[in-house]
Amino acid sequence: MNEDQIMLRDALIGRLASHDGESAWVELGNAGVRGLCVPEELGGLGLTLADAAPVMEALGEHCLPTSFLETSIIATRLLASARCVEGDNVLRAIAKDGARVAVAGLDVGLRGDLSAGYVGEAWTISGTARVVLDADVATSLIIIATHDDAPAIFLLRDWQNLERHNFPTIDGRNAADLVFEQTPAILIAQQAGTLISDVTDEAIACLAVEAAAIMRRLVRDTIEYTKQREQFGQSIASFQVVQHRLVDMNIQARRAGAIARRAVEVLGGQEMERARTISAAKVTVAQAGRYIGQQSVQLHGGMGMTVELPIGRCFKRLTVIENELGSADDHLRRFAATSAA
């Protein structure tokens, strides 16, 4: 990160210290970063994904899952890359009013049977979208559905009549399964496979940055706790077996941080290299996050899962990230395929 990005990260870490997930979204608006990637002519800052990484790092430092990834990165990138009047209106609302946008179908594993058809003079969507985050608070919905055997991007501004099944996620957010039955939608882009692939990789890079920050927090908190917890009249941090475990945790956190930085660097580069690096980042983050989360909870004992400490909350968030936008196994297969190609 350059000097400006480091200053942004540090400023946000300070501003977000006393907030939870919902109030953090408001504070991001007060800081002027919700429209960070929205084009300048639409009221945003017109910056790049590299400039969004410090925001994800600050959110990871405090383990604050918010709408920033879905609205300010995924939805913004899709709409800004396939410009239309309706999409521009949504982008203005994101930058100026803090409007939130839900995204359905970006993860191929959750896209299910979503399909688009042209009925009369209107596009319609049919099928079921699973685990759509922010479906309870978003004012607009982006849908990725299949048409003519290729993914296309659609927008719904009025989607209150959908059948929805709301539920909480383990990391403290809300999601819903949405059922479409020839629901009218606005076409944003057809044959959008390349754009969707690019934006998915960008989102994974941002998740890697967030996860690496959470891991650093867990390592730091666990080291401090082992210095305070005593057994046999001395702190457990003095036990060699605990020291070895803390070293291993620190190594895994550093690996995750290094590959996350590399993932951000390759965005916009050569497609094959980007795909391999992003998948390598996802696998590394998934494996390191599970190891560090498990060790943190074990070294904290029963306190590790109490609501008073952030350890359990961080572990749950890492578990969600591990399976978001493809599992480690999915990305191992992708890495192997791109390496063979």
PDB file of N, CA and C in Angstrom, residues 87-127:
ATOM      1  N   GLY A  87     -28.831   1.842 -13.970  1.00  0.00           N
ATOM      2  CA  GLY A  87     -27.658   1.530 -13.163  1.00  0.00           C
ATOM      3  C   GLY A  87     -26.989   2.776 -12.617  1.00  0.00           C
ATOM      4  N   ASP A  88     -26.923   3.831 -13.434  1.00  0.00           N
ATOM      5  CA  ASP A  88     -26.327   5.090 -12.973  1.00  0.00           C
ATOM      6  C   ASP A  88     -27.112   5.679 -11.806  1.00  0.00           C
ATOM      7  N   ASN A  89     -28.426   5.525 -11.835  1.00  0.00           N
ATOM      8  CA  ASN A  89     -29.246   6.026 -10.721  1.00  0.00           C
ATOM      9  C   ASN A  89     -28.918   5.292  -9.419  1.00  0.00           C
ATOM     10  N   VAL A  90     -28.685   3.991  -9.530  1.00  0.00           N
ATOM     11  CA  VAL A  90     -28.316   3.213  -8.344  1.00  0.00           C
ATOM     12  C   VAL A  90     -26.944   3.647  -7.839  1.00  0.00           C
ATOM     13  N   LEU A  91     -26.004   3.871  -8.747  1.00  0.00           N
ATOM     14  CA  LEU A  91     -24.664   4.303  -8.344  1.00  0.00           C
ATOM     15  C   LEU A  91     -24.710   5.652  -7.633  1.00  0.00           C
ATOM     16  N   ARG A  92     -25.535   6.564  -8.115  1.00  0.00           N
ATOM     17  CA  ARG A  92     -25.681   7.857  -7.436  1.00  0.00           C
ATOM     18  C   ARG A  92     -26.234   7.664  -6.027  1.00  0.00           C
ATOM     19  N   ALA A  93     -27.196   6.759  -5.898  1.00  0.00           N
ATOM     20  CA  ALA A  93     -27.794   6.512  -4.583  1.00  0.00           C
ATOM     21  C   ALA A  93     -26.783   5.896  -3.619  1.00  0.00           C
ATOM     22  N   ILE A  94     -25.884   5.054  -4.129  1.00  0.00           N
ATOM     23  CA  ILE A  94     -24.841   4.470  -3.283  1.00  0.00           C
ATOM     24  C   ILE A  94     -23.910   5.563  -2.764  1.00  0.00           C
ATOM     25  N   ALA A  95     -23.462   6.423  -3.686  1.00  0.00           N
ATOM     26  CA  ALA A  95     -22.480   7.443  -3.324  1.00  0.00           C
ATOM     27  C   ALA A  95     -23.070   8.532  -2.437  1.00  0.00           C
ATOM     28  N   LYS A  96     -24.297   8.946  -2.726  1.00  0.00           N
ATOM     29  CA  LYS A  96     -24.862  10.117  -2.047  1.00  0.00           C
ATOM     30  C   LYS A  96     -25.737   9.759  -0.852  1.00  0.00           C
ATOM     31  N   ASP A  97     -26.473   8.659  -0.947  1.00  0.00           N
ATOM     32  CA  ASP A  97     -27.458   8.337   0.089  1.00  0.00           C
ATOM     33  C   ASP A  97     -27.099   7.093   0.905  1.00  0.00           C
ATOM     34  N   GLY A  98     -26.039   6.406   0.535  1.00  0.00           N
ATOM     35  CA  GLY A  98     -25.696   5.180   1.251  1.00  0.00           C
ATOM     36  C   GLY A  98     -26.643   4.035   0.971  1.00  0.00           C
ATOM     37  N   ALA A  99     -27.284   4.045  -0.194  1.00  0.00           N
ATOM     38  CA  ALA A  99     -28.194   2.957  -0.559  1.00  0.00           C
ATOM     39  C   ALA A  99     -27.422   1.644  -0.633  1.00  0.00           C
ATOM     40  N   ARG A 100     -28.057   0.575  -0.182  1.00  0.00           N
ATOM     41  CA  ARG A 100     -27.424  -0.735  -0.226  1.00  0.00           C
ATOM     42  C   ARG A 100     -28.016  -1.580  -1.342  1.00  0.00           C
ATOM     43  N   VAL A 101     -27.167  -2.376  -1.972  1.00  0.00           N
ATOM     44  CA  VAL A 101     -27.563  -3.205  -3.105  1.00  0.00           C
ATOM     45  C   VAL A 101     -27.240  -4.655  -2.777  1.00  0.00           C
ATOM     46  N   ALA A 102     -28.221  -5.528  -2.907  1.00  0.00           N
ATOM     47  CA  ALA A 102     -28.000  -6.964  -2.738  1.00  0.00           C
ATOM     48  C   ALA A 102     -27.615  -7.572  -4.087  1.00  0.00           C
ATOM     49  N   VAL A 103     -26.846  -8.629  -4.049  1.00  0.00           N
ATOM     50  CA  VAL A 103     -26.381  -9.291  -5.278  1.00  0.00           C
ATOM     51  C   VAL A 103     -26.740 -10.769  -5.200  1.00  0.00           C
ATOM     52  N   ALA A 104     -27.481 -11.248  -6.175  1.00  0.00           N
ATOM     53  CA  ALA A 104     -27.903 -12.642  -6.222  1.00  0.00           C
ATOM     54  C   ALA A 104     -27.250 -13.342  -7.408  1.00  0.00           C
ATOM     55  N   GLY A 105     -26.658 -14.491  -7.145  1.00  0.00           N
ATOM     56  CA  GLY A 105     -26.161 -15.323  -8.234  1.00  0.00           C
ATOM     57  C   GLY A 105     -24.714 -15.106  -8.631  1.00  0.00           C
ATOM     58  N   LEU A 106     -23.966 -14.256  -7.925  1.00  0.00           N
ATOM     59  CA  LEU A 106     -22.556 -14.085  -8.285  1.00  0.00           C
ATOM     60  C   LEU A 106     -21.777 -15.370  -8.035  1.00  0.00           C
ATOM     61  N   ASP A 107     -22.056 -16.005  -6.904  1.00  0.00           N
ATOM     62  CA  ASP A 107     -21.435 -17.293  -6.596  1.00  0.00           C
ATOM     63  C   ASP A 107     -22.146 -18.375  -7.403  1.00  0.00           C
ATOM     64  N   VAL A 108     -21.412 -19.024  -8.287  1.00  0.00           N
ATOM     65  CA  VAL A 108     -22.010 -20.035  -9.165  1.00  0.00           C
ATOM     66  C   VAL A 108     -22.682 -21.130  -8.337  1.00  0.00           C
ATOM     67  N   GLY A 109     -22.096 -21.470  -7.197  1.00  0.00           N
ATOM     68  CA  GLY A 109     -22.659 -22.523  -6.373  1.00  0.00           C
ATOM     69  C   GLY A 109     -23.992 -22.165  -5.756  1.00  0.00           C
ATOM     70  N   LEU A 110     -24.307 -20.860  -5.687  1.00  0.00           N
ATOM     71  CA  LEU A 110     -25.569 -20.416  -5.108  1.00  0.00           C
ATOM     72  C   LEU A 110     -26.533 -19.887  -6.173  1.00  0.00           C
ATOM     73  N   ARG A 111     -26.115 -19.897  -7.430  1.00  0.00           N
ATOM     74  CA  ARG A 111     -26.953 -19.368  -8.508  1.00  0.00           C
ATOM     75  C   ARG A 111     -28.130 -20.275  -8.797  1.00  0.00           C
ATOM     76  N   GLY A 112     -27.937 -21.548  -8.578  1.00  0.00           N
ATOM     77  CA  GLY A 112     -29.039 -22.490  -8.746  1.00  0.00           C
ATOM     78  C   GLY A 112     -29.607 -22.486 -10.149  1.00  0.00           C
ATOM     79  N   ASP A 113     -30.929 -22.414 -10.220  1.00  0.00           N
ATOM     80  CA  ASP A 113     -31.617 -22.495 -11.513  1.00  0.00           C
ATOM     81  C   ASP A 113     -32.054 -21.127 -12.021  1.00  0.00           C
ATOM     82  N   LEU A 114     -31.404 -20.052 -11.590  1.00  0.00           N
ATOM     83  CA  LEU A 114     -31.785 -18.714 -12.047  1.00  0.00           C
ATOM     84  C   LEU A 114     -31.641 -18.612 -13.558  1.00  0.00           C
ATOM     85  N   SER A 115     -32.723 -18.232 -14.221  1.00  0.00           N
ATOM     86  CA  SER A 115     -32.700 -18.092 -15.672  1.00  0.00           C
ATOM     87  C   SER A 115     -33.505 -16.874 -16.080  1.00  0.00           C
ATOM     88  N   ALA A 116     -33.143 -16.316 -17.220  1.00  0.00           N
ATOM     89  CA  ALA A 116     -33.816 -15.122 -17.724  1.00  0.00           C
ATOM     90  C   ALA A 116     -34.514 -15.449 -19.033  1.00  0.00           C
ATOM     91  N   GLY A 117     -35.653 -14.810 -19.260  1.00  0.00           N
ATOM     92  CA  GLY A 117     -36.389 -14.974 -20.504  1.00  0.00           C
ATOM     93  C   GLY A 117     -36.955 -13.644 -20.953  1.00  0.00           C
ATOM     94  N   TYR A 118     -37.308 -13.590 -22.227  1.00  0.00           N
ATOM     95  CA  TYR A 118     -37.885 -12.359 -22.787  1.00  0.00           C
ATOM     96  C   TYR A 118     -39.347 -12.645 -23.091  1.00  0.00           C
ATOM     97  N   VAL A 119     -40.236 -12.044 -22.288  1.00  0.00           N
ATOM     98  CA  VAL A 119     -41.671 -12.266 -22.405  1.00  0.00           C
ATOM     99  C   VAL A 119     -42.329 -10.979 -22.891  1.00  0.00           C
ATOM    100  N   GLY A 120     -42.923 -11.044 -24.066  1.00  0.00           N
ATOM    101  CA  GLY A 120     -43.522  -9.829 -24.616  1.00  0.00           C
ATOM    102  C   GLY A 120     -42.455  -8.801 -24.911  1.00  0.00           C
ATOM    103  N   GLU A 121     -42.481  -7.692 -24.184  1.00  0.00           N
ATOM    104  CA  GLU A 121     -41.470  -6.655 -24.354  1.00  0.00           C
ATOM    105  C   GLU A 121     -40.664  -6.443 -23.073  1.00  0.00           C
ATOM    106  N   ALA A 122     -40.622  -7.453 -22.220  1.00  0.00           N
ATOM    107  CA  ALA A 122     -39.926  -7.300 -20.945  1.00  0.00           C
ATOM    108  C   ALA A 122     -39.121  -8.544 -20.616  1.00  0.00           C
ATOM    109  N   TRP A 123     -38.012  -8.323 -19.910  1.00  0.00           N
ATOM    110  CA  TRP A 123     -37.213  -9.413 -19.392  1.00  0.00           C
ATOM    111  C   TRP A 123     -37.800  -9.895 -18.077  1.00  0.00           C
ATOM    112  N   THR A 124     -37.727 -11.185 -17.853  1.00  0.00           N
ATOM    113  CA  THR A 124     -38.202 -11.744 -16.580  1.00  0.00           C
ATOM    114  C   THR A 124     -37.172 -12.735 -16.042  1.00  0.00           C
ATOM    115  N   ILE A 125     -37.223 -12.929 -14.727  1.00  0.00           N
ATOM    116  CA  ILE A 125     -36.321 -13.859 -14.036  1.00  0.00           C
ATOM    117  C   ILE A 125     -37.154 -14.946 -13.375  1.00  0.00           C
ATOM    118  N   SER A 126     -36.676 -16.182 -13.486  1.00  0.00           N
ATOM    119  CA  SER A 126     -37.312 -17.300 -12.793  1.00  0.00           C
ATOM    120  C   SER A 126     -36.236 -18.145 -12.114  1.00  0.00           C
ATOM    121  N   GLY A 127     -36.638 -18.788 -11.014  1.00  0.00           N
ATOM    122  CA  GLY A 127     -35.697 -19.639 -10.296  1.00  0.00           C
ATOM    123  C   GLY A 127     -35.497 -19.172  -8.868  1.00  0.00           C
TER     124      GLY A 127
END
